[in-house]
Amino acid sequence: MTNAIHWPEWVPLAGHQLRVSGVHFDTLRIQGVRGEQVAARLLAEADGDAGPVICDATGFRWMYFLVAPGTAKDHTWPLGVQRFGTPRTVTYIGIPALAGNTWPLLWYSEPTPTAPYVGPGRLLSALRLHTE
């Protein structure tokens, strides 16, 4: 048995699991190429330490940006950005493990001790730069 601490606790040890948005994190979702471009800009601006961004590798290829719980509501998001984490609705988000087979969910950017969440201001900046 190991005494290693699993961090963050909402990330599963293997595969992927559903977590309720608004509890451990709020979620902002952007579809397809636009989401990929915003994620790439966000990562570039953060020197690779942008916080947790998950990619759904099938269908509409959604990008999920995980921000600190309760912070998504504090901002006005542009059209095409879906916000999850409000108390009126319960939304489950698939969270992949940090290693192993997690297909179709992949980490585009993992949570780190220095960036446990995506900064909402930084995400808004990346969105603005993408639309200019």
Tab-separated table of N, CA and C in Angstrom:
chain	number	residue	atom	x	y	z
A	1	MET	N	0.842	-1.165	0.000
A	1	MET	CA	0.000	0.000	0.000
A	1	MET	C	0.896	1.239	0.000
A	2	THR	N	0.415	2.263	-0.685
A	2	THR	CA	1.194	3.497	-0.786
A	2	THR	C	0.514	4.622	-0.021
A	3	ASN	N	1.290	5.562	0.436
A	3	ASN	CA	0.754	6.734	1.115
A	3	ASN	C	0.702	7.930	0.192
A	4	ALA	N	0.888	7.694	-1.100
A	4	ALA	CA	0.875	8.795	-2.065
A	4	ALA	C	-0.484	9.482	-2.057
A	5	ILE	N	-0.469	10.798	-2.112
A	5	ILE	CA	-1.698	11.577	-2.149
A	5	ILE	C	-2.117	11.759	-3.601
A	6	HIS	N	-3.367	11.446	-3.882
A	6	HIS	CA	-3.903	11.611	-5.234
A	6	HIS	C	-4.447	13.031	-5.363
A	7	TRP	N	-3.880	13.791	-6.304
A	7	TRP	CA	-4.290	15.188	-6.478
A	7	TRP	C	-4.526	15.475	-7.935
A	8	PRO	N	-5.514	16.255	-8.298
A	8	PRO	CA	-6.661	16.627	-7.462
A	8	PRO	C	-7.591	15.447	-7.255
A	9	GLU	N	-8.332	15.490	-6.180
A	9	GLU	CA	-9.151	14.334	-5.793
A	9	GLU	C	-10.295	14.054	-6.752
A	10	TRP	N	-10.684	15.028	-7.580
A	10	TRP	CA	-11.793	14.817	-8.516
A	10	TRP	C	-11.349	14.148	-9.818
A	11	VAL	N	-10.044	13.931	-9.978
A	11	VAL	CA	-9.536	13.227	-11.161
A	11	VAL	C	-9.466	11.737	-10.829
A	12	PRO	N	-10.082	10.878	-11.638
A	12	PRO	CA	-10.060	9.443	-11.326
A	12	PRO	C	-8.658	8.855	-11.491
A	13	LEU	N	-8.421	7.739	-10.828
A	13	LEU	CA	-7.122	7.072	-10.921
A	13	LEU	C	-6.953	6.340	-12.250
A	14	ALA	N	-8.069	5.910	-12.860
A	14	ALA	CA	-8.005	5.186	-14.133
A	14	ALA	C	-9.272	5.476	-14.931
A	15	GLY	N	-9.158	5.346	-16.247
A	15	GLY	CA	-10.311	5.534	-17.126
A	15	GLY	C	-10.848	6.942	-17.062
A	16	HIS	N	-12.165	7.071	-16.967
A	16	HIS	CA	-12.788	8.378	-16.782
A	16	HIS	C	-14.061	8.201	-15.967
A	17	GLN	N	-14.433	9.276	-15.278
A	17	GLN	CA	-15.627	9.258	-14.442
A	17	GLN	C	-16.363	10.572	-14.605
A	18	LEU	N	-17.663	10.523	-14.330
A	18	LEU	CA	-18.480	11.732	-14.389
A	18	LEU	C	-18.393	12.478	-13.067
A	19	ARG	N	-18.273	13.807	-13.166
A	19	ARG	CA	-18.272	14.677	-11.986
A	19	ARG	C	-19.296	15.782	-12.227
A	20	VAL	N	-19.917	16.257	-11.163
A	20	VAL	CA	-20.930	17.301	-11.271
A	20	VAL	C	-20.238	18.658	-11.386
A	21	SER	N	-20.535	19.367	-12.463
A	21	SER	CA	-20.001	20.711	-12.618
A	21	SER	C	-20.669	21.618	-11.596
A	22	GLY	N	-19.880	22.484	-10.980
A	22	GLY	CA	-20.377	23.362	-9.939
A	22	GLY	C	-19.994	22.886	-8.553
A	23	VAL	N	-19.452	21.674	-8.439
A	23	VAL	CA	-19.028	21.155	-7.141
A	23	VAL	C	-17.515	21.319	-6.987
A	24	HIS	N	-16.747	20.598	-7.791
A	24	HIS	CA	-15.279	20.696	-7.741
A	24	HIS	C	-14.751	21.767	-8.689
A	25	PHE	N	-15.554	22.130	-9.670
A	25	PHE	CA	-15.166	23.092	-10.706
A	25	PHE	C	-16.428	23.548	-11.414
A	26	ASP	N	-16.346	24.678	-12.111
A	26	ASP	CA	-17.347	25.086	-13.098
A	26	ASP	C	-16.755	24.772	-14.457
A	27	THR	N	-17.602	24.631	-15.460
A	27	THR	CA	-17.141	24.231	-16.782
A	27	THR	C	-17.617	25.210	-17.844
A	28	LEU	N	-16.705	25.535	-18.746
A	28	LEU	CA	-17.040	26.316	-19.938
A	28	LEU	C	-16.709	25.437	-21.128
A	29	ARG	N	-17.665	25.314	-22.050
A	29	ARG	CA	-17.509	24.385	-23.167
A	29	ARG	C	-17.575	25.153	-24.479
A	30	ILE	N	-16.610	24.844	-25.360
A	30	ILE	CA	-16.550	25.474	-26.683
A	30	ILE	C	-16.377	24.363	-27.713
A	31	GLN	N	-17.120	24.466	-28.803
A	31	GLN	CA	-17.164	23.402	-29.809
A	31	GLN	C	-16.056	23.508	-30.843
A	32	GLY	N	-15.530	22.344	-31.241
A	32	GLY	CA	-14.721	22.148	-32.433
A	32	GLY	C	-13.459	22.973	-32.562
A	33	VAL	N	-13.224	23.421	-33.796
A	33	VAL	CA	-11.994	24.141	-34.126
A	33	VAL	C	-11.848	25.404	-33.285
A	34	ARG	N	-12.944	26.096	-33.057
A	34	ARG	CA	-12.869	27.310	-32.238
A	34	ARG	C	-12.348	26.975	-30.838
A	35	GLY	N	-12.863	25.925	-30.231
A	35	GLY	CA	-12.399	25.509	-28.910
A	35	GLY	C	-10.936	25.126	-28.918
A	36	GLU	N	-10.509	24.421	-29.962
A	36	GLU	CA	-9.102	24.021	-30.077
A	36	GLU	C	-8.199	25.240	-30.220
A	37	GLN	N	-8.622	26.210	-31.007
A	37	GLN	CA	-7.819	27.420	-31.197
A	37	GLN	C	-7.733	28.240	-29.914
A	38	VAL	N	-8.842	28.360	-29.204
A	38	VAL	CA	-8.837	29.092	-27.933
A	38	VAL	C	-7.937	28.369	-26.929
A	39	ALA	N	-8.024	27.037	-26.869
A	39	ALA	CA	-7.179	26.266	-25.949
A	39	ALA	C	-5.702	26.437	-26.291
A	40	ALA	N	-5.366	26.412	-27.572
A	40	ALA	CA	-3.973	26.591	-27.988
A	40	ALA	C	-3.467	27.979	-27.595
A	41	ARG	N	-4.281	29.001	-27.803
A	41	ARG	CA	-3.884	30.364	-27.429
A	41	ARG	C	-3.728	30.480	-25.912
A	42	LEU	N	-4.665	29.894	-25.180
A	42	LEU	CA	-4.609	29.913	-23.724
A	42	LEU	C	-3.318	29.262	-23.222
A	43	LEU	N	-2.979	28.119	-23.784
A	43	LEU	CA	-1.762	27.409	-23.385
A	43	LEU	C	-0.511	28.213	-23.730
A	44	ALA	N	-0.508	28.836	-24.903
A	44	ALA	CA	0.642	29.649	-25.306
A	44	ALA	C	0.821	30.843	-24.376
A	45	GLU	N	-0.282	31.503	-24.024
A	45	GLU	CA	-0.205	32.668	-23.139
A	45	GLU	C	0.225	32.280	-21.731
A	46	ALA	N	-0.061	31.053	-21.317
A	46	ALA	CA	0.264	30.591	-19.964
A	46	ALA	C	1.583	29.823	-19.927
A	47	ASP	N	2.338	29.856	-20.994
A	47	ASP	CA	3.606	29.110	-21.077
A	47	ASP	C	3.419	27.636	-20.729
A	48	GLY	N	2.295	27.052	-21.199
A	48	GLY	CA	2.039	25.633	-21.019
A	48	GLY	C	1.400	25.250	-19.701
A	49	ASP	N	1.144	26.218	-18.818
A	49	ASP	CA	0.558	25.918	-17.512
A	49	ASP	C	-0.777	26.650	-17.375
A	50	ALA	N	-1.747	26.237	-18.195
A	50	ALA	CA	-3.022	26.950	-18.295
A	50	ALA	C	-4.089	26.456	-17.343
A	51	GLY	N	-3.907	25.289	-16.759
A	51	GLY	CA	-4.948	24.686	-15.943
A	51	GLY	C	-5.692	23.626	-16.740
A	52	PRO	N	-6.712	23.007	-16.146
A	52	PRO	CA	-7.353	21.848	-16.758
A	52	PRO	C	-8.258	22.170	-17.950
A	53	VAL	N	-7.890	21.561	-19.083
A	53	VAL	CA	-8.690	21.651	-20.306
A	53	VAL	C	-8.821	20.231	-20.846
A	54	ILE	N	-10.050	19.804	-21.069
A	54	ILE	CA	-10.322	18.449	-21.541
A	54	ILE	C	-10.862	18.510	-22.960
A	55	CYS	N	-10.409	17.577	-23.782
A	55	CYS	CA	-10.850	17.476	-25.175
A	55	CYS	C	-11.677	16.206	-25.337
A	56	ASP	N	-12.837	16.335	-25.969
A	56	ASP	CA	-13.645	15.181	-26.344
A	56	ASP	C	-13.275	14.859	-27.784
A	57	ALA	N	-12.633	13.725	-28.004
A	57	ALA	CA	-12.058	13.393	-29.309
A	57	ALA	C	-13.070	12.879	-30.327
A	58	THR	N	-14.355	12.828	-29.986
A	58	THR	CA	-15.361	12.328	-30.922
A	58	THR	C	-16.440	13.378	-31.139
A	59	GLY	N	-17.275	13.136	-32.116
A	59	GLY	CA	-18.438	13.994	-32.359
A	59	GLY	C	-18.074	15.436	-32.652
A	60	PHE	N	-18.602	16.343	-31.844
A	60	PHE	CA	-18.400	17.775	-32.069
A	60	PHE	C	-17.040	18.269	-31.586
A	61	ARG	N	-16.240	17.386	-30.994
A	61	ARG	CA	-14.895	17.725	-30.503
A	61	ARG	C	-14.935	18.912	-29.541
A	62	TRP	N	-15.730	18.785	-28.506
A	62	TRP	CA	-15.851	19.838	-27.503
A	62	TRP	C	-14.558	19.987	-26.721
A	63	MET	N	-14.272	21.221	-26.328
A	63	MET	CA	-13.187	21.520	-25.390
A	63	MET	C	-13.854	22.006	-24.105
A	64	TYR	N	-13.444	21.433	-22.990
A	64	TYR	CA	-14.002	21.774	-21.679
A	64	TYR	C	-12.925	22.484	-20.862
A	65	PHE	N	-13.200	23.711	-20.463
A	65	PHE	CA	-12.283	24.523	-19.676
A	65	PHE	C	-12.814	24.533	-18.247
A	66	LEU	N	-12.030	24.016	-17.304
A	66	LEU	CA	-12.480	23.896	-15.928
A	66	LEU	C	-11.952	25.076	-15.111
A	67	VAL	N	-12.873	25.861	-14.579
A	67	VAL	CA	-12.534	27.021	-13.759
A	67	VAL	C	-12.946	26.731	-12.315
A	68	ALA	N	-12.458	27.523	-11.386
A	68	ALA	CA	-12.776	27.303	-9.970
A	68	ALA	C	-14.286	27.333	-9.752
A	69	PRO	N	-14.775	26.526	-8.817
A	69	PRO	CA	-16.226	26.496	-8.578
A	69	PRO	C	-16.763	27.868	-8.193
A	70	GLY	N	-17.885	28.214	-8.811
A	70	GLY	CA	-18.549	29.478	-8.521
A	70	GLY	C	-18.046	30.670	-9.308
A	71	THR	N	-17.014	30.492	-10.150
A	71	THR	CA	-16.438	31.643	-10.855
A	71	THR	C	-16.977	31.861	-12.262
A	72	ALA	N	-17.576	30.853	-12.872
A	72	ALA	CA	-18.066	31.013	-14.255
A	72	ALA	C	-19.187	32.038	-14.331
A	73	LYS	N	-19.988	32.137	-13.282
A	73	LYS	CA	-21.125	33.062	-13.279
A	73	LYS	C	-20.697	34.518	-13.127
A	74	ASP	N	-19.459	34.748	-12.747
A	74	ASP	CA	-18.975	36.104	-12.503
A	74	ASP	C	-18.585	36.853	-13.778
A	75	HIS	N	-18.717	36.202	-14.912
A	75	HIS	CA	-18.283	36.794	-16.182
A	75	HIS	C	-19.368	36.664	-17.240
A	76	THR	N	-19.312	37.557	-18.217
A	76	THR	CA	-20.193	37.476	-19.379
A	76	THR	C	-19.409	36.781	-20.482
A	77	TRP	N	-19.899	35.641	-20.899
A	77	TRP	CA	-19.199	34.831	-21.900
A	77	TRP	C	-19.791	35.087	-23.279
A	78	PRO	N	-18.933	35.113	-24.316
A	78	PRO	CA	-19.447	35.367	-25.666
A	78	PRO	C	-20.312	34.217	-26.186
A	79	LEU	N	-21.036	34.503	-27.254
A	79	LEU	CA	-21.846	33.474	-27.899
A	79	LEU	C	-20.971	32.280	-28.259
A	80	GLY	N	-21.534	31.107	-28.123
A	80	GLY	CA	-20.809	29.888	-28.464
A	80	GLY	C	-20.077	29.275	-27.287
A	81	VAL	N	-20.046	29.966	-26.149
A	81	VAL	CA	-19.431	29.425	-24.940
A	81	VAL	C	-20.560	28.998	-24.013
A	82	GLN	N	-20.621	27.715	-23.725
A	82	GLN	CA	-21.656	27.190	-22.843
A	82	GLN	C	-21.105	27.088	-21.428
A	83	ARG	N	-21.895	27.535	-20.472
A	83	ARG	CA	-21.475	27.559	-19.064
A	83	ARG	C	-22.246	26.507	-18.287
A	84	PHE	N	-21.517	25.694	-17.522
A	84	PHE	CA	-22.125	24.673	-16.664
A	84	PHE	C	-21.615	24.872	-15.244
A	85	GLY	N	-22.512	24.759	-14.290
A	85	GLY	CA	-22.136	24.912	-12.892
A	85	GLY	C	-23.105	25.782	-12.133
A	86	THR	N	-24.256	26.037	-12.723
A	86	THR	CA	-25.251	26.851	-12.030
A	86	THR	C	-26.077	25.953	-11.120
A	87	PRO	N	-26.599	26.505	-10.028
A	87	PRO	CA	-27.388	25.666	-9.123
A	87	PRO	C	-28.729	25.223	-9.698
A	88	ARG	N	-29.184	25.847	-10.796
A	88	ARG	CA	-30.487	25.487	-11.368
A	88	ARG	C	-30.467	24.173	-12.125
A	89	THR	N	-29.330	23.794	-12.657
A	89	THR	CA	-29.248	22.556	-13.423
A	89	THR	C	-28.056	21.731	-12.959
A	90	VAL	N	-28.173	20.428	-13.085
A	90	VAL	CA	-27.080	19.529	-12.746
A	90	VAL	C	-26.491	19.024	-14.059
A	91	THR	N	-25.211	19.247	-14.240
A	91	THR	CA	-24.530	18.801	-15.453
A	91	THR	C	-23.322	17.968	-15.057
A	92	TYR	N	-23.230	16.784	-15.647
A	92	TYR	CA	-22.105	15.895	-15.400
A	92	TYR	C	-21.069	16.081	-16.499
A	93	ILE	N	-19.814	16.166	-16.112
A	93	ILE	CA	-18.699	16.328	-17.041
A	93	ILE	C	-17.796	15.107	-16.901
A	94	GLY	N	-17.419	14.508	-18.026
A	94	GLY	CA	-16.500	13.381	-18.006
A	94	GLY	C	-15.081	13.856	-17.736
A	95	ILE	N	-14.451	13.274	-16.726
A	95	ILE	CA	-13.091	13.637	-16.344
A	95	ILE	C	-12.192	12.423	-16.564
A	96	PRO	N	-11.145	12.565	-17.409
A	96	PRO	CA	-10.238	11.443	-17.630
A	96	PRO	C	-9.179	11.349	-16.534
A	97	ALA	N	-8.618	10.156	-16.376
A	97	ALA	CA	-7.473	9.986	-15.490
A	97	ALA	C	-6.270	10.720	-16.102
A	98	LEU	N	-5.265	10.948	-15.297
A	98	LEU	CA	-4.068	11.642	-15.796
A	98	LEU	C	-3.168	10.730	-16.610
A	99	ALA	N	-3.392	9.412	-16.541
A	99	ALA	CA	-2.576	8.464	-17.311
A	99	ALA	C	-3.436	7.279	-17.716
A	100	GLY	N	-2.966	6.553	-18.718
A	100	GLY	CA	-3.668	5.359	-19.163
A	100	GLY	C	-4.655	5.661	-20.280
A	101	ASN	N	-5.459	4.660	-20.607
A	101	ASN	CA	-6.435	4.781	-21.685
A	101	ASN	C	-7.672	5.517	-21.180
A	102	THR	N	-7.894	6.712	-21.692
A	102	THR	CA	-9.051	7.513	-21.289
A	102	THR	C	-9.904	7.903	-22.493
A	103	TRP	N	-9.621	7.320	-23.661
A	103	TRP	CA	-10.339	7.669	-24.882
A	103	TRP	C	-11.831	7.507	-24.670
A	104	PRO	N	-12.666	8.384	-25.119
A	104	PRO	CA	-12.438	9.499	-26.035
A	104	PRO	C	-12.122	10.826	-25.335
A	105	LEU	N	-11.938	10.813	-24.009
A	105	LEU	CA	-11.602	12.050	-23.303
A	105	LEU	C	-10.094	12.140	-23.108
A	106	LEU	N	-9.541	13.297	-23.424
A	106	LEU	CA	-8.092	13.499	-23.345
A	106	LEU	C	-7.796	14.814	-22.649
A	107	TRP	N	-6.712	14.855	-21.915
A	107	TRP	CA	-6.268	16.115	-21.331
A	107	TRP	C	-5.545	16.920	-22.392
A	108	TYR	N	-6.035	18.100	-22.696
A	108	TYR	CA	-5.314	19.041	-23.551
A	108	TYR	C	-4.313	19.797	-22.684
A	109	SER	N	-4.721	20.072	-21.451
A	109	SER	CA	-3.872	20.708	-20.456
A	109	SER	C	-4.301	20.163	-19.098
A	110	GLU	N	-3.370	19.636	-18.342
A	110	GLU	CA	-3.681	19.018	-17.054
A	110	GLU	C	-3.686	20.052	-15.927
A	111	PRO	N	-4.424	19.770	-14.855
A	111	PRO	CA	-4.324	20.632	-13.679
A	111	PRO	C	-2.948	20.463	-13.054
A	112	THR	N	-2.400	21.533	-12.524
A	112	THR	CA	-1.099	21.496	-11.856
A	112	THR	C	-1.222	22.229	-10.527
A	113	PRO	N	-0.268	22.045	-9.634
A	113	PRO	CA	-0.314	22.801	-8.369
A	113	PRO	C	-0.311	24.317	-8.592
A	114	THR	N	0.334	24.787	-9.648
A	114	THR	CA	0.363	26.226	-9.919
A	114	THR	C	-0.840	26.691	-10.731
A	115	ALA	N	-1.533	25.771	-11.392
A	115	ALA	CA	-2.738	26.110	-12.166
A	115	ALA	C	-3.775	25.005	-11.961
A	116	PRO	N	-4.390	24.955	-10.758
A	116	PRO	CA	-5.387	23.911	-10.516
A	116	PRO	C	-6.665	24.121	-11.314
A	117	TYR	N	-6.878	25.353	-11.788
A	117	TYR	CA	-8.031	25.699	-12.616
A	117	TYR	C	-7.590	26.657	-13.710
A	118	VAL	N	-8.368	26.737	-14.767
A	118	VAL	CA	-8.167	27.755	-15.793
A	118	VAL	C	-8.614	29.089	-15.187
A	119	GLY	N	-7.819	30.114	-15.380
A	119	GLY	CA	-8.212	31.445	-14.915
A	119	GLY	C	-9.273	32.021	-15.832
A	120	PRO	N	-10.451	32.389	-15.316
A	120	PRO	CA	-11.498	32.932	-16.181
A	120	PRO	C	-11.058	34.159	-16.967
A	121	GLY	N	-10.299	35.054	-16.351
A	121	GLY	CA	-9.802	36.236	-17.058
A	121	GLY	C	-8.889	35.870	-18.200
A	122	ARG	N	-8.035	34.895	-17.961
A	122	ARG	CA	-7.117	34.425	-19.012
A	122	ARG	C	-7.896	33.781	-20.161
A	123	LEU	N	-8.939	33.020	-19.824
A	123	LEU	CA	-9.775	32.403	-20.864
A	123	LEU	C	-10.508	33.473	-21.665
A	124	LEU	N	-11.057	34.478	-20.994
A	124	LEU	CA	-11.720	35.577	-21.708
A	124	LEU	C	-10.752	36.295	-22.638
A	125	SER	N	-9.533	36.495	-22.201
A	125	SER	CA	-8.510	37.138	-23.042
A	125	SER	C	-8.232	36.289	-24.284
A	126	ALA	N	-8.095	34.993	-24.112
A	126	ALA	CA	-7.856	34.095	-25.254
A	126	ALA	C	-9.045	34.100	-26.201
A	127	LEU	N	-10.259	34.177	-25.665
A	127	LEU	CA	-11.461	34.246	-26.503
A	127	LEU	C	-11.492	35.553	-27.296
A	128	ARG	N	-11.156	36.654	-26.657
A	128	ARG	CA	-11.151	37.952	-27.357
A	128	ARG	C	-10.112	37.982	-28.472
A	129	LEU	N	-8.926	37.452	-28.181
A	129	LEU	CA	-7.878	37.430	-29.192
A	129	LEU	C	-8.261	36.537	-30.361
A	130	HIS	N	-9.022	35.479	-30.074
A	130	HIS	CA	-9.446	34.567	-31.139
A	130	HIS	C	-10.464	35.241	-32.077
A	131	THR	N	-11.296	36.123	-31.553
A	131	THR	CA	-12.335	36.729	-32.377
A	131	THR	C	-11.853	37.983	-33.112
A	132	GLU	N	-10.686	38.483	-32.772
A	132	GLU	CA	-10.175	39.686	-33.450
A	132	GLU	C	-9.559	39.351	-34.794
